[in-house]
Structure formats: structure tokens, C-alpha cells
Coordinates of N, CA and C in Angstrom, one line a residue:
M1 N 152.7 99.4 -9.8 CA 151.6 98.5 -9.5 C 151.6 98.2 -8.0
V2 N 150.5 98.2 -7.4 CA 150.4 98.0 -6.0 C 149.8 96.6 -5.7
S3 N 150.5 95.8 -4.9 CA 150.0 94.5 -4.6 C 148.8 94.5 -3.7
P4 N 147.9 93.4 -3.7 CA 146.7 93.5 -2.9 C 147.0 93.8 -1.5
G5 N 148.0 93.2 -0.9 CA 148.3 93.4 0.5 C 148.6 94.9 0.8
K6 N 149.4 95.5 -0.1 CA 149.7 97.0 0.1 C 148.5 97.8 -0.1
E7 N 147.6 97.4 -1.1 CA 146.4 98.2 -1.4 C 145.5 98.2 -0.1
D8 N 145.4 97.1 0.6 CA 144.5 97.0 1.8 C 145.1 97.9 2.8
A9 N 146.5 97.9 2.9 CA 147.1 98.7 4.0 C 146.9 100.1 3.7
T10 N 146.9 100.5 2.4 CA 146.7 101.9 2.1 C 145.2 102.3 2.3
E11 N 144.3 101.4 2.1 CA 142.8 101.8 2.3 C 142.5 101.9 3.7
D12 N 143.1 101.2 4.7 CA 142.7 101.2 6.1 C 142.9 102.6 6.7
P13 N 144.1 103.3 6.4 CA 144.2 104.7 6.9 C 143.2 105.6 6.4
R14 N 142.8 105.4 5.1 CA 141.8 106.3 4.5 C 140.4 106.1 5.1
R15 N 140.1 104.8 5.4 CA 138.8 104.6 6.1 C 138.8 105.2 7.5
A16 N 139.9 105.0 8.2 CA 140.0 105.6 9.5 C 139.9 107.1 9.5
A17 N 140.5 107.7 8.5 CA 140.4 109.2 8.4 C 139.0 109.6 8.1
S18 N 138.3 108.8 7.2 CA 136.9 109.2 6.9 C 136.0 109.0 8.1
A19 N 136.3 108.0 8.9 CA 135.5 107.7 10.1 C 135.7 108.9 11.1
L20 N 136.9 109.4 11.2 CA 137.2 110.5 12.2 C 136.5 111.7 11.7
E21 N 136.5 111.9 10.3 CA 135.8 113.1 9.8 C 134.3 113.1 10.0
V22 N 133.7 111.9 9.9 CA 132.3 111.7 10.1 C 132.0 112.0 11.6
Q23 N 132.8 111.4 12.5 CA 132.5 111.6 13.9 C 132.6 113.1 14.3
A24 N 133.6 113.8 13.7 CA 133.7 115.3 13.9 C 132.5 116.0 13.5
L25 N 131.9 115.6 12.3 CA 130.8 116.3 11.8 C 129.5 116.0 12.6
V26 N 129.4 114.8 13.1 CA 128.3 114.4 13.9 C 128.1 115.3 15.1
G27 N 129.2 115.8 15.7 CA 129.2 116.6 16.9 C 128.8 118.1 16.5
Q28 N 128.8 118.4 15.2 CA 128.5 119.8 14.8 C 127.0 119.9 14.6
E29 N 126.5 121.1 14.9 CA 125.1 121.4 14.7 C 124.9 122.1 13.4
L30 N 124.0 121.5 12.5 CA 123.8 122.0 11.2 C 122.9 123.2 11.3
R31 N 123.2 124.2 10.5 CA 122.4 125.4 10.4 C 121.1 125.0 9.6
P32 N 120.0 125.8 9.8 CA 118.7 125.5 9.1 C 118.9 125.4 7.6
A33 N 119.7 126.3 7.0 CA 120.0 126.3 5.6 C 120.7 125.0 5.2
D34 N 121.6 124.5 6.0 CA 122.3 123.3 5.7 C 121.4 122.1 5.9
Q35 N 120.5 122.1 6.9 CA 119.5 121.0 7.1 C 118.6 120.9 5.9
A36 N 118.2 122.0 5.3 CA 117.3 122.0 4.2 C 118.0 121.4 3.0
C37 N 119.3 121.8 2.8 CA 120.1 121.2 1.7 C 120.2 119.7 1.8
V38 N 120.5 119.3 3.1 CA 120.7 117.8 3.3 C 119.4 117.1 3.1
L39 N 118.3 117.7 3.6 CA 117.0 117.0 3.5 C 116.6 116.8 2.0
N40 N 116.9 117.8 1.2 CA 116.7 117.7 -0.3 C 117.5 116.5 -0.8
K41 N 118.7 116.3 -0.3 CA 119.5 115.2 -0.8 C 118.9 113.9 -0.3
M42 N 118.4 113.9 0.9 CA 117.8 112.7 1.5 C 116.6 112.3 0.7
A43 N 115.8 113.3 0.2 CA 114.6 113.0 -0.6 C 114.9 112.2 -1.9
K44 N 116.1 112.4 -2.4 CA 116.5 111.7 -3.6 C 116.7 110.2 -3.4
Y45 N 117.0 109.8 -2.2 CA 117.3 108.4 -1.9 C 116.2 107.8 -1.1
Q46 N 115.8 106.5 -1.5 CA 114.7 105.8 -0.9 C 115.1 104.8 0.2
A47 N 116.4 104.9 0.6 CA 116.8 103.9 1.6 C 116.2 104.3 2.9
P48 N 115.5 103.3 3.6 CA 114.8 103.6 4.9 C 115.8 103.9 6.0
Q49 N 115.3 104.9 6.9 CA 116.1 105.2 8.1 C 115.3 104.9 9.3
R50 N 115.9 104.5 10.4 CA 115.2 104.2 11.6 C 115.6 105.4 12.6
S51 N 114.7 105.5 13.6 CA 114.9 106.6 14.6 C 116.3 106.4 15.2
G52 N 117.1 107.5 15.3 CA 118.4 107.4 15.9 C 119.5 107.1 14.9
D53 N 119.2 106.7 13.7 CA 120.2 106.5 12.7 C 120.9 107.8 12.3
I54 N 122.1 107.7 11.8 CA 122.8 108.9 11.3 C 122.9 108.7 9.8
V55 N 122.5 109.7 9.1 CA 122.5 109.7 7.6 C 123.7 110.5 7.1
V56 N 124.6 109.9 6.3 CA 125.8 110.5 5.8 C 125.6 110.6 4.3
I57 N 125.7 111.9 3.8 CA 125.5 112.1 2.4 C 126.7 112.8 1.8
Q58 N 127.4 112.3 0.8 CA 128.5 112.9 0.2 C 128.2 113.6 -1.1
S59 N 128.6 114.8 -1.3 CA 128.3 115.6 -2.5 C 128.9 114.9 -3.7
E60 N 128.2 114.9 -4.8 CA 128.7 114.3 -6.0 C 129.7 115.2 -6.7
H61 N 129.7 116.5 -6.3 CA 130.5 117.5 -7.0 C 131.8 117.9 -6.2
T62 N 131.5 118.2 -4.9 CA 132.6 118.7 -4.1 C 133.3 117.7 -3.2
G63 N 132.5 116.5 -3.0 CA 133.0 115.5 -2.1 C 132.8 115.8 -0.7
A64 N 132.2 116.9 -0.3 CA 131.9 117.3 1.1 C 130.9 116.3 1.7
V65 N 131.0 116.1 2.9 CA 130.1 115.1 3.6 C 129.2 115.9 4.5
D66 N 127.9 115.6 4.4 CA 126.8 116.1 5.3 C 126.3 115.0 6.2
V67 N 126.1 115.4 7.5 CA 125.6 114.4 8.5 C 124.3 114.9 9.0
L68 N 123.3 114.0 9.1 CA 122.0 114.4 9.6 C 121.4 113.2 10.4
S69 N 120.8 113.5 11.5 CA 120.0 112.5 12.2 C 118.7 112.2 11.5
A70 N 118.4 110.9 11.4 CA 117.1 110.5 10.8 C 115.9 111.0 11.6
D71 N 116.2 111.4 12.8 CA 115.0 111.8 13.7 C 114.4 113.1 13.1
L72 N 115.2 113.9 12.4 CA 114.7 115.1 11.8 C 113.6 114.9 10.8
E73 N 113.5 113.6 10.3 CA 112.5 113.3 9.3 C 111.1 113.5 9.9
S74 N 111.0 113.3 11.2 CA 109.7 113.4 11.9 C 109.3 114.9 12.1
A75 N 110.2 115.8 11.8 CA 109.9 117.2 12.0 C 109.1 117.8 10.8
D76 N 108.6 116.9 9.9 CA 107.8 117.3 8.8 C 108.6 118.2 7.8
L77 N 109.9 118.0 7.6 CA 110.7 118.8 6.7 C 110.8 118.2 5.3
L78 N 110.5 116.9 5.2 CA 110.6 116.2 3.9 C 109.4 116.4 3.1
G79 N 108.3 116.9 3.7 CA 107.1 117.1 2.9 C 106.5 115.9 2.3
D80 N 106.2 116.0 1.0 CA 105.6 114.9 0.2 C 106.6 113.7 0.0
H81 N 107.9 113.9 0.3 CA 108.9 112.9 0.0 C 108.8 111.7 1.0
R82 N 108.2 112.0 2.2 CA 108.1 110.9 3.1 C 106.7 110.5 3.3
R83 N 106.5 109.3 3.8 CA 105.2 108.7 4.0 C 104.7 109.2 5.3
V84 N 103.5 109.8 5.4 CA 102.9 110.3 6.6 C 102.0 109.3 7.2
S85 N 102.2 109.0 8.5 CA 101.4 108.0 9.2 C 100.4 108.8 10.1
P86 N 99.1 108.4 10.1 CA 98.1 109.1 10.9 C 98.5 109.2 12.3
S87 N 98.1 110.3 13.0 CA 98.4 110.4 14.4 C 97.5 109.5 15.2
L88 N 97.8 109.2 16.5 CA 97.0 108.4 17.3 C 95.6 109.0 17.5
M89 N 94.6 108.2 17.6 CA 93.2 108.7 17.7 C 92.9 109.0 19.2
A90 N 92.2 110.0 19.5 CA 91.7 110.3 20.8 C 90.6 109.2 21.2
P91 N 90.5 108.8 22.4 CA 89.5 107.8 22.8 C 88.1 108.3 22.7
P92 N 87.1 107.5 22.4 CA 85.7 107.9 22.3 C 85.1 108.0 23.7
C93 N 84.0 108.6 23.8 CA 83.1 108.5 25.0 C 82.1 107.5 24.7
V94 N 82.0 106.5 25.7 CA 81.0 105.4 25.5 C 80.1 105.3 26.8
W95 N 78.9 104.9 26.6 CA 78.0 104.7 27.7 C 76.9 103.7 27.3
T96 N 76.1 103.3 28.2 CA 74.9 102.5 27.9 C 73.7 103.0 28.6
F97 N 72.5 102.7 28.1 CA 71.3 103.0 28.8 C 70.3 101.9 28.6
S98 N 69.4 101.8 29.5 CA 68.5 100.6 29.6 C 67.2 100.6 29.0
K99 N 66.8 101.7 28.3 CA 65.5 101.9 27.7 C 65.5 101.1 26.4
M100 N 65.7 99.8 26.4 CA 65.8 99.0 25.2 C 64.5 99.0 24.4
K101 N 63.4 98.7 25.1 CA 62.1 98.6 24.4 C 61.7 99.9 23.7
E102 N 61.9 101.0 24.4 CA 61.5 102.3 23.7 C 62.4 102.6 22.5
F103 N 63.7 102.2 22.7 CA 64.7 102.5 21.6 C 64.4 101.6 20.4
K104 N 64.1 100.4 20.6 CA 63.8 99.5 19.4 C 62.4 99.9 18.8
S105 N 61.5 100.3 19.6 CA 60.2 100.7 19.1 C 60.3 101.9 18.2
K106 N 61.1 102.9 18.6 CA 61.3 104.1 17.8 C 62.0 103.8 16.5
L107 N 63.1 103.1 16.6 CA 63.9 102.8 15.4 C 63.2 101.9 14.4
G108 N 62.3 101.0 15.0 CA 61.6 100.0 14.1 C 60.6 100.7 13.2
K109 N 60.3 102.0 13.5 CA 59.4 102.7 12.6 C 60.1 103.6 11.6
E110 N 61.4 103.7 11.8 CA 62.2 104.6 10.9 C 62.8 103.8 9.8
K111 N 63.0 104.5 8.6 CA 63.6 103.8 7.5 C 65.1 103.7 7.6
N112 N 65.6 102.5 7.2 CA 67.1 102.3 7.2 C 67.7 102.3 8.6
S113 N 66.9 102.0 9.6 CA 67.5 102.0 11.0 C 67.5 100.6 11.6
C114 N 67.1 99.7 10.8 CA 67.1 98.3 11.3 C 67.5 97.4 10.2
L115 N 68.4 96.5 10.5 CA 68.9 95.5 9.5 C 69.3 94.2 10.1
V116 N 69.5 93.2 9.3 CA 69.9 91.9 9.9 C 71.4 91.6 9.4
V117 N 72.2 91.3 10.4 CA 73.6 91.0 10.2 C 73.6 89.4 10.2
K118 N 73.8 88.8 9.1 CA 73.7 87.4 9.0 C 75.0 86.7 9.6
R119 N 74.8 85.5 9.9 CA 75.9 84.7 10.5 C 77.1 84.8 9.6
G120 N 78.3 85.0 10.1 CA 79.5 85.1 9.4 C 79.8 86.4 8.7
E121 N 78.8 87.4 8.8 CA 79.0 88.6 8.1 C 79.5 89.7 8.9
V122 N 80.1 90.7 8.2 CA 80.5 92.0 8.9 C 79.8 93.1 8.1
V123 N 79.1 93.9 8.8 CA 78.4 95.1 8.3 C 79.2 96.4 8.7
T124 N 79.6 97.2 7.7 CA 80.3 98.4 8.0 C 79.4 99.6 7.5
I125 N 79.1 100.4 8.5 CA 78.4 101.7 8.2 C 79.4 102.8 8.0
R126 N 79.5 103.4 6.9 CA 80.4 104.4 6.5 C 79.8 105.8 6.8
V127 N 80.3 106.5 7.7 CA 79.8 107.8 8.1 C 80.8 108.9 7.8
P128 N 80.6 109.7 6.8 CA 81.5 110.8 6.5 C 81.4 111.9 7.5
T129 N 82.5 112.6 7.8 CA 82.4 113.8 8.6 C 81.6 114.8 7.9
H130 N 80.9 115.6 8.6 CA 80.0 116.6 8.0 C 80.5 118.0 8.3
P131 N 80.5 118.9 7.3 CA 81.1 120.2 7.4 C 80.5 121.1 8.6
E132 N 79.2 120.7 8.9 CA 78.5 121.5 10.0 C 78.7 120.8 11.4
G133 N 79.3 119.6 11.4 CA 79.4 118.8 12.6 C 80.8 118.9 13.2
K134 N 80.9 118.5 14.5 CA 82.1 118.4 15.2 C 82.4 117.0 15.8
R135 N 81.4 116.2 15.9 CA 81.5 114.9 16.4 C 80.5 113.9 15.9
V136 N 80.8 112.7 15.9 CA 79.8 111.6 15.4 C 79.3 110.9 16.7
C137 N 78.0 110.5 16.6 CA 77.4 109.8 17.7 C 76.7 108.6 17.2
W138 N 76.7 107.5 18.0 CA 76.0 106.3 17.6 C 75.3 105.7 18.8
E139 N 74.2 104.9 18.5 CA 73.5 104.2 19.4 C 73.0 102.9 18.7
F140 N 73.1 101.8 19.4 CA 72.6 100.5 18.7 C 72.2 99.5 19.8
A141 N 71.4 98.5 19.3 CA 71.0 97.4 20.1 C 70.7 96.2 19.2
T142 N 70.6 95.1 19.8 CA 70.3 93.8 19.0 C 69.2 93.0 19.8
D143 N 68.6 92.1 19.0 CA 67.6 91.2 19.6 C 68.3 89.9 20.1
D144 N 68.2 89.6 21.3 CA 68.5 88.2 21.9 C 70.0 87.9 22.1
Y145 N 70.8 88.4 21.1 CA 72.3 88.0 21.2 C 73.2 89.2 21.0
D146 N 74.4 89.0 21.5 CA 75.4 90.1 21.4 C 76.0 90.2 20.0
I147 N 76.8 91.2 19.7 CA 77.4 91.4 18.4 C 78.8 92.2 18.6
G148 N 79.7 91.9 17.7 CA 81.0 92.6 17.8 C 80.8 94.0 17.2
F149 N 81.5 95.0 17.9 CA 81.4 96.4 17.4 C 82.7 97.1 17.6
G150 N 83.1 97.9 16.6 CA 84.3 98.7 16.7 C 84.2 99.9 15.8
V151 N 85.1 100.9 16.0 CA 85.0 102.1 15.2 C 86.4 102.4 14.7
Y152 N 86.5 102.8 13.4 CA 87.8 103.1 12.8 C 87.6 104.4 12.0
F153 N 88.7 105.1 11.6 CA 88.6 106.3 10.8 C 89.4 106.2 9.6
D154 N 88.8 106.5 8.5 CA 89.5 106.5 7.2 C 89.9 108.0 6.8
W155 N 91.2 108.2 6.8 CA 91.7 109.6 6.5 C 91.7 109.8 5.0
T156 N 90.5 110.1 4.5 CA 90.3 110.2 3.0 C 89.5 111.4 2.8
P157 N 89.7 112.1 1.7 CA 88.8 113.3 1.4 C 87.3 112.9 1.2
V158 N 86.5 113.7 1.8 CA 85.0 113.5 1.7 C 84.4 114.1 0.5
T159 N 83.8 113.3 -0.4 CA 83.2 113.7 -1.6 C 81.7 113.7 -1.5
S160 N 81.1 113.1 -0.4 CA 79.7 113.0 -0.2 C 79.4 112.8 1.3
T161 N 78.4 113.4 1.8 CA 78.0 113.2 3.2 C 77.0 112.1 3.4
D162 N 76.7 111.3 2.3 CA 75.8 110.2 2.5 C 76.4 109.1 3.3
I163 N 75.5 108.6 4.2 CA 75.9 107.4 5.0 C 75.6 106.2 4.2
T164 N 76.5 105.3 4.1 CA 76.3 104.1 3.3 C 76.6 102.8 4.1
V165 N 76.1 101.7 3.7 CA 76.3 100.4 4.4 C 76.9 99.4 3.5
Q166 N 78.0 98.8 4.0 CA 78.7 97.8 3.2 C 78.6 96.4 4.0
V167 N 78.3 95.4 3.2 CA 78.2 94.0 3.8 C 79.3 93.1 3.2
S168 N 80.0 92.4 4.1 CA 81.0 91.4 3.6 C 80.8 90.1 4.4
D169 N 81.3 89.0 3.8 CA 81.2 87.7 4.5 C 82.0 87.6 5.7
S170 N 83.1 88.4 5.8 CA 84.0 88.3 7.0 C 84.9 89.5 7.0
S171 N 85.6 89.7 8.0 CA 86.6 90.8 8.1 C 87.7 90.7 7.1
E172 N 88.1 89.4 6.8 CA 89.1 89.2 5.8 C 88.7 89.5 4.4
D173 N 87.4 89.2 4.1 CA 86.9 89.5 2.8 C 86.8 91.0 2.6
E174 N 86.4 91.7 3.7 CA 86.2 93.1 3.6 C 87.6 93.8 3.3
D175 N 88.6 93.3 4.0 CA 89.9 93.9 3.8 C 90.4 93.7 2.4
E176 N 90.1 92.5 1.9 CA 90.6 92.1 0.5 C 89.9 93.0 -0.5
D177 N 88.6 93.3 -0.3 CA 87.9 94.2 -1.2 C 88.5 95.6 -1.2
E178 N 88.8 96.1 0.0 CA 89.3 97.4 0.1 C 90.7 97.5 -0.5
E179 N 91.5 96.4 -0.3 CA 92.9 96.3 -0.9 C 92.8 96.3 -2.4
E180 N 91.9 95.6 -3.0 CA 91.8 95.6 -4.4 C 91.4 97.0 -5.0
E181 N 90.6 97.7 -4.3 CA 90.2 99.1 -4.7 C 91.4 100.0 -4.6
E182 N 92.3 99.8 -3.6 CA 93.4 100.7 -3.4 C 94.7 100.2 -4.0
G183 N 94.7 99.0 -4.6 CA 95.8 98.5 -5.2 C 96.9 98.0 -4.3
I184 N 96.5 97.6 -3.1 CA 97.4 97.1 -2.0 C 97.6 95.6 -2.2
E185 N 98.8 95.2 -2.3 CA 99.2 93.8 -2.5 C 99.3 93.0 -1.2
D186 N 100.0 93.6 -0.2 CA 100.3 92.9 1.0 C 99.1 92.7 1.9
P187 N 98.7 91.5 2.4 CA 97.6 91.4 3.2 C 97.8 92.0 4.6
V188 N 96.7 92.4 5.2 CA 96.7 93.1 6.5 C 96.2 92.1 7.5
P189 N 97.0 91.8 8.6 CA 96.6 90.8 9.6 C 95.3 91.3 10.3
V190 N 94.4 90.3 10.5 CA 93.1 90.6 11.2 C 93.1 89.8 12.5
G191 N 92.7 90.5 13.6 CA 92.8 89.9 14.9 C 91.5 89.1 15.2
D192 N 91.3 88.9 16.5 CA 90.2 88.0 16.9 C 89.1 88.9 17.6
V193 N 87.9 88.8 17.2 CA 86.8 89.7 17.8 C 86.6 89.4 19.3
E194 N 87.0 88.1 19.7 CA 86.8 87.8 21.1 C 87.8 88.6 22.0
R195 N 89.0 89.0 21.4 CA 90.0 89.6 22.2 C 90.1 91.1 21.8
G196 N 89.1 91.7 21.2 CA 89.2 93.1 20.8 C 90.1 93.3 19.6
S197 N 89.7 92.7 18.5 CA 90.6 92.7 17.3 C 90.5 94.0 16.6
R198 N 91.6 94.2 15.8 CA 91.5 95.3 14.8 C 91.0 94.7 13.5
S199 N 90.1 95.4 12.8 CA 89.5 94.8 11.6 C 90.3 95.3 10.4
S200 N 90.7 96.5 10.4 CA 91.4 97.1 9.2 C 92.2 98.3 9.6
L201 N 93.5 98.1 9.7 CA 94.4 99.2 10.2 C 95.6 99.4 9.3
R202 N 95.3 99.9 8.1 CA 96.4 100.2 7.2 C 96.9 101.6 7.5
S203 N 97.8 102.2 6.8 CA 98.5 103.4 7.1 C 97.5 104.6 7.1
R204 N 96.4 104.5 6.3 CA 95.5 105.7 6.3 C 94.3 105.5 7.2
Y205 N 94.3 104.4 8.0 CA 93.2 104.1 8.9 C 93.7 104.4 10.4
G206 N 92.8 105.0 11.1 CA 93.0 105.1 12.6 C 92.0 104.3 13.4
E207 N 92.4 103.8 14.5 CA 91.6 103.0 15.3 C 91.0 103.9 16.4
V208 N 89.7 104.0 16.4 CA 89.0 104.8 17.5 C 88.7 103.8 18.6
M209 N 88.1 102.7 18.4 CA 87.9 101.6 19.4 C 87.9 100.3 18.7
P210 N 88.6 99.3 19.2 CA 88.7 98.0 18.6 C 87.4 97.2 18.6
V211 N 87.3 96.2 17.8 CA 86.1 95.4 17.7 C 86.1 94.4 18.9
Y212 N 85.1 94.6 19.7 CA 84.8 93.7 20.9 C 83.3 93.2 20.8
R213 N 83.0 92.1 21.4 CA 81.7 91.7 21.5 C 81.0 92.5 22.6
R214 N 79.9 93.1 22.2 CA 79.1 94.0 23.1 C 77.8 93.4 23.5
D215 N 77.4 93.6 24.7 CA 76.1 93.1 25.2 C 75.0 94.0 24.8
S216 N 74.8 94.1 23.5 CA 73.8 95.0 23.0 C 72.4 94.5 23.0
H217 N 72.3 93.2 23.4 CA 71.0 92.6 23.6 C 70.4 92.9 25.1
R218 N 71.3 93.4 25.9 CA 70.9 93.7 27.3 C 70.7 95.2 27.6
D219 N 71.6 96.0 27.0 CA 71.5 97.5 27.1 C 71.8 98.1 25.8
V220 N 71.3 99.3 25.6 CA 71.6 100.1 24.4 C 73.0 100.6 24.5
Q221 N 73.8 100.3 23.5 CA 75.2 100.7 23.5 C 75.3 102.1 22.7
A222 N 76.0 103.1 23.4 CA 76.1 104.4 22.8 C 77.5 104.9 22.9
G223 N 77.8 105.9 22.1 CA 79.1 106.5 22.1 C 79.2 107.7 21.2
S224 N 80.3 108.5 21.3 CA 80.6 109.6 20.5 C 82.1 109.8 20.3
H225 N 82.5 110.5 19.3 CA 83.9 110.8 19.1 C 84.0 112.1 18.3
D226 N 84.9 113.0 18.8 CA 85.2 114.2 18.2 C 85.9 114.0 16.9
Y227 N 85.5 114.8 15.9 CA 86.2 114.7 14.6 C 87.7 114.9 14.7
P228 N 88.6 114.0 14.3 CA 90.0 114.3 14.3 C 90.4 115.1 13.0
G229 N 89.5 115.2 12.1 CA 89.8 115.9 10.8 C 88.8 115.4 9.8
E230 N 89.1 115.7 8.5 CA 88.2 115.2 7.5 C 88.4 113.7 7.2
G231 N 87.3 113.0 7.0 CA 87.5 111.6 6.7 C 86.1 110.9 6.8
I232 N 86.2 109.6 6.9 CA 85.0 108.7 7.0 C 85.1 107.8 8.2
Y233 N 84.1 107.8 9.1 CA 84.1 106.8 10.2 C 83.6 105.5 9.6
L234 N 84.2 104.4 10.1 CA 83.8 103.0 9.8 C 83.3 102.4 11.0
L235 N 81.9 102.3 11.1 CA 81.3 101.6 12.3 C 81.1 100.1 11.9
K236 N 81.8 99.2 12.5 CA 81.8 97.8 12.1 C 81.0 97.0 13.1
F237 N 80.0 96.3 12.5 CA 79.2 95.3 13.3 C 79.6 93.9 12.8
D238 N 80.3 93.2 13.7 CA 81.0 92.0 13.3 C 80.2 90.8 13.9
N239 N 79.7 90.0 13.0 CA 79.0 88.7 13.4 C 79.7 87.5 12.8
S240 N 81.0 87.8 12.4 CA 81.8 86.7 11.7 C 82.1 85.5 12.6
Y241 N 82.0 85.7 13.9 CA 82.3 84.6 14.9 C 81.1 83.7 15.0
S242 N 79.9 84.1 14.6 CA 78.7 83.3 14.8 C 78.5 82.4 13.6
L243 N 78.4 81.1 13.9 CA 78.2 80.1 12.8 C 76.7 79.8 12.6
L244 N 75.8 80.1 13.5 CA 74.4 79.7 13.4 C 73.4 80.9 13.5
R245 N 73.8 81.9 14.2 CA 72.7 82.9 14.5 C 72.9 84.2 13.7
N246 N 71.8 84.7 13.1 CA 71.7 86.0 12.5 C 71.4 87.0 13.6
K247 N 71.8 88.2 13.5 CA 71.6 89.2 14.5 C 70.7 90.4 13.9
T248 N 69.6 90.7 14.6 CA 68.8 91.9 14.2 C 69.4 93.1 14.9
L249 N 69.8 94.1 14.1 CA 70.5 95.3 14.6 C 69.6 96.5 14.4
Y250 N 69.5 97.3 15.5 CA 68.8 98.6 15.5 C 69.9 99.6 15.7
F251 N 70.0 100.6 14.9 CA 71.1 101.6 15.0 C 70.7 103.0 14.7
H252 N 71.3 104.0 15.3 CA 71.1 105.4 15.0 C 72.4 106.1 15.0
V253 N 72.8 106.7 13.9 CA 74.0 107.4 13.7 C 73.7 108.9 13.3
Y254 N 74.4 109.8 14.0 CA 74.1 111.2 13.7 C 75.4 112.0 14.1
Y255 N 75.4 113.3 13.7 CA 76.5 114.2 14.1 C 75.9 115.4 14.9
T256 N 76.8 116.0 15.7 CA 76.4 117.1 16.5 C 77.5 118.2 16.3
S257 N 77.1 119.4 16.6 CA 78.0 120.6 16.4 C 78.3 121.2 17.8

């Protein structure tokens, strides 16, 4: 029988030996075949790793120790076992032009090109990528007052090329509706439209340009963005900051090749 004091004394040399073994393995470069083996083992465990961490995995059968940097996880070797975050979005091209009267007169005659964004509301125009297009373009203006505007991209498969309009009472309500559809429990923080807020930025969403108040009552606001891939553009017209005024919106959205 070993007393507790002697047992601790016995365990310390073992731990020291194990630490030296791990340090020696860290300095070795794993072969591709060994990396694949270790990555398969990593996929079985759900413990999160941070960049720069060293992952140590011991074989259940032989007791051998494999060492792998968690940075290799970014090399796309884990496939479906790791969560993929969308890449950063390229910036859009934006400009303005002053032919406000002609722009409003033309769109006022077209169907579904003019709507009212009520006080406290957020209108989201959902524009799917088109198989014949390479970029999305937008133009809009308002009567008398400015409005918040931003563009986001939903990395989701496109099942229809129809452009749809979604109306919500506020950015928070809109996020809650989308979370209920997707089964997301944790709330997503929403910023301030006055400071260029993000309206909805979960893992599958990319930000093309944040929501800022635009002087769309003075000049026609226009822009374009090259398709980053298949998905749906979310053009958000945010009037949630207005307690009194509705905003009349004239808009034109199209794609080019």
C-alpha cells in the first residue's frame, strides 16, 4: 500500500516525463498522413480550440501521443466537422447623383418601386443573386427626410430569384423573427443607426455596408456590389429612429452581368 505522500511523489516524475515527451513532439513536424489521422481524432471531440493552442491527443489503444496546432483547423482540413465562418465582404461601390426630380418621376410610374416606411419600421428588400448576373445595383431616394440604409448578404442557397419585401417594427423585431425561423436561441446585439450599426450579423451573414442615415432626400443614393457567391442580399431601409415621421421611399434594384 502506498501512502498519499508517496503516491504524489511518484506521480510528479511521471507528469514531468509526460511534459518532456509532449515538448519533444511539439518540435516535430507531422507528416500529411499523420495530420489527417490526428484531425480525424480532433473531429470526435467538441472542445473548442483557440488560435495558437496545442492539441494533444492520446490513442485509446496504443497510448501514443499526437500533437497538433489548432491553427491547422483553419486550413479547411476538418471539413463538415468544423463551423465555417463567412469570409470578409469586399466593399461596395457607392455614389450619388442629383437628378432627384427625374428619378422620382420615373419610379412613381412603375409598379412596386415606391413604398412608405412608417415611423419605427425597418423595411428589408431581399434580392437573390441571379444566375445570369455578376453584381447587384441599387438606387433610392426619399421625400423630405433622410433614412437609414445598409446592405448585408445571407449565405444561403437560392431557391427563387424573386425580389421580396419584409417589414418589421424595428431591427430587434426583425432579428427575433429570423431567429425563430432558424431556431437560434441567443439574441444578436443590434447597434445604433446613428453610428453606423449592424442590423443582423450572425455567422451566415456578411456585412457589405453598415446601416447609416443617408441624405436620400437631397441626392439619389446609388451603389453596386459584386456577387461574393450564391445568396441573398438584404437591403435594409431603417426608420426605427424616427418617432414621428413616415418616409416615402423610391427605389430601383437590378443586376448586371
